[in-house]
Short mmCIF file of C-alpha atoms in Angstrom, two decimals:
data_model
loop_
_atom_site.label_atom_id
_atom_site.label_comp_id
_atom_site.label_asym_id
_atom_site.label_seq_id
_atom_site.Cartn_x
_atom_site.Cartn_y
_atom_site.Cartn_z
CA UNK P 1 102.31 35.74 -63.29
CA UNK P 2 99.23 36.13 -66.23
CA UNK P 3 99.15 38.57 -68.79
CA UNK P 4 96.72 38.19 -72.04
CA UNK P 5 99.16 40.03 -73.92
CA UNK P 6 101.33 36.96 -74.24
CA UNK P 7 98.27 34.50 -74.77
CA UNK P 8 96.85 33.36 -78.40
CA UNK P 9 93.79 34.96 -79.25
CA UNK P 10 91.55 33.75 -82.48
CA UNK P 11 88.70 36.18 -83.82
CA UNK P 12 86.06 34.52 -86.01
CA UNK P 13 82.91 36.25 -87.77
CA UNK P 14 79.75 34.10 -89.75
CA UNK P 15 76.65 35.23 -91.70
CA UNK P 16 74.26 33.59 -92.99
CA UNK P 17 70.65 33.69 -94.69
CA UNK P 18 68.07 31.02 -93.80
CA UNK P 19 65.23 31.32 -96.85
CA UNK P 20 61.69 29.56 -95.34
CA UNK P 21 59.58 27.62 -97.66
CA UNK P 22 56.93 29.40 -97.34
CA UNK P 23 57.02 32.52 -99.22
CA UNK P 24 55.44 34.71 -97.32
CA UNK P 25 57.43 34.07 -94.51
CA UNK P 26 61.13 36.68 -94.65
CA UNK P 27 64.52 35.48 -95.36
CA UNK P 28 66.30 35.26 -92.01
CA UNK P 29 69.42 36.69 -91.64
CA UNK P 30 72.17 35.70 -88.49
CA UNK P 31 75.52 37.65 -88.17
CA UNK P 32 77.89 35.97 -85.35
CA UNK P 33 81.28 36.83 -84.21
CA UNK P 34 83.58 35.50 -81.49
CA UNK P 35 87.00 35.92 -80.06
CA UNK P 36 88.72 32.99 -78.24
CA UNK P 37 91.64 33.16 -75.80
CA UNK P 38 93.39 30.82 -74.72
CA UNK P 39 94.23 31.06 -71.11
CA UNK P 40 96.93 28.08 -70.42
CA UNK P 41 97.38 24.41 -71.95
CA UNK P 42 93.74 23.17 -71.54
CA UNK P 43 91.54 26.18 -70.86
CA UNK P 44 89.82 28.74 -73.71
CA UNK P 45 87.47 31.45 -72.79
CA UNK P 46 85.20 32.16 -75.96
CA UNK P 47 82.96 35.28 -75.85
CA UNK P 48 80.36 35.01 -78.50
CA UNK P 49 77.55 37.61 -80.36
CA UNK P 50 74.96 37.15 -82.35
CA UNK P 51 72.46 39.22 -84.41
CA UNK P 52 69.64 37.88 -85.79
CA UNK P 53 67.58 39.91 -88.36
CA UNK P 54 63.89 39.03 -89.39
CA UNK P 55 63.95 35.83 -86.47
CA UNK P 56 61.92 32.86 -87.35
CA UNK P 57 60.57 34.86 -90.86
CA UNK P 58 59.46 37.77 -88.78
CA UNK P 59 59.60 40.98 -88.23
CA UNK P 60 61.65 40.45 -85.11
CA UNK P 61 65.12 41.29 -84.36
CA UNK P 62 67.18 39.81 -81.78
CA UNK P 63 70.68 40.52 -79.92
CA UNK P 64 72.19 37.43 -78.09
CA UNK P 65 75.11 37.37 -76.05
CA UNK P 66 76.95 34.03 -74.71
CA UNK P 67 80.46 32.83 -73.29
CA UNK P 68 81.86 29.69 -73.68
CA UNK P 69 83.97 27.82 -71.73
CA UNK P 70 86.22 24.89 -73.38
CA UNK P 71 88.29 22.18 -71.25
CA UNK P 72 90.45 20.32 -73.49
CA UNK P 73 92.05 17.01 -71.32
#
């Protein structure tokens, strides 16, 4: 029997702002959250965003997705 109702669950959020040394480069800015669950005594399923905003000191924008898997012993 599973339910994810009785399982602990940790939500985490970041930002940040990455200023280049060269100045005519943008200030970077990264927004990340995740949520972790943990599943049984050793396993954690981690779903993960990020949003980064002016990429590498351009005018790019990116939205990344990822899930993690974590298999303590």
């Amino acid at each position: 029997d599973f339910s994810l109702l009785e399982k602990n669950f940790l939500l985490g959020a970041a930002y940040g702002i990455n200023e280049p040394f060269d100045g005519s480069l943008k200030n970077e800015n990264i927004l990340e959250a995740f949520l972790r669950c943990q599943l049984n005594d050793w396993i954690y399923l981690s779903p993960h965003v990020q949003i980064l905003n002016n990429a590498f000191g351009q005018a790019d924008n990116y939205f990344l997705t990822a899930f993690r898997t974590q298999i303590n012993f």
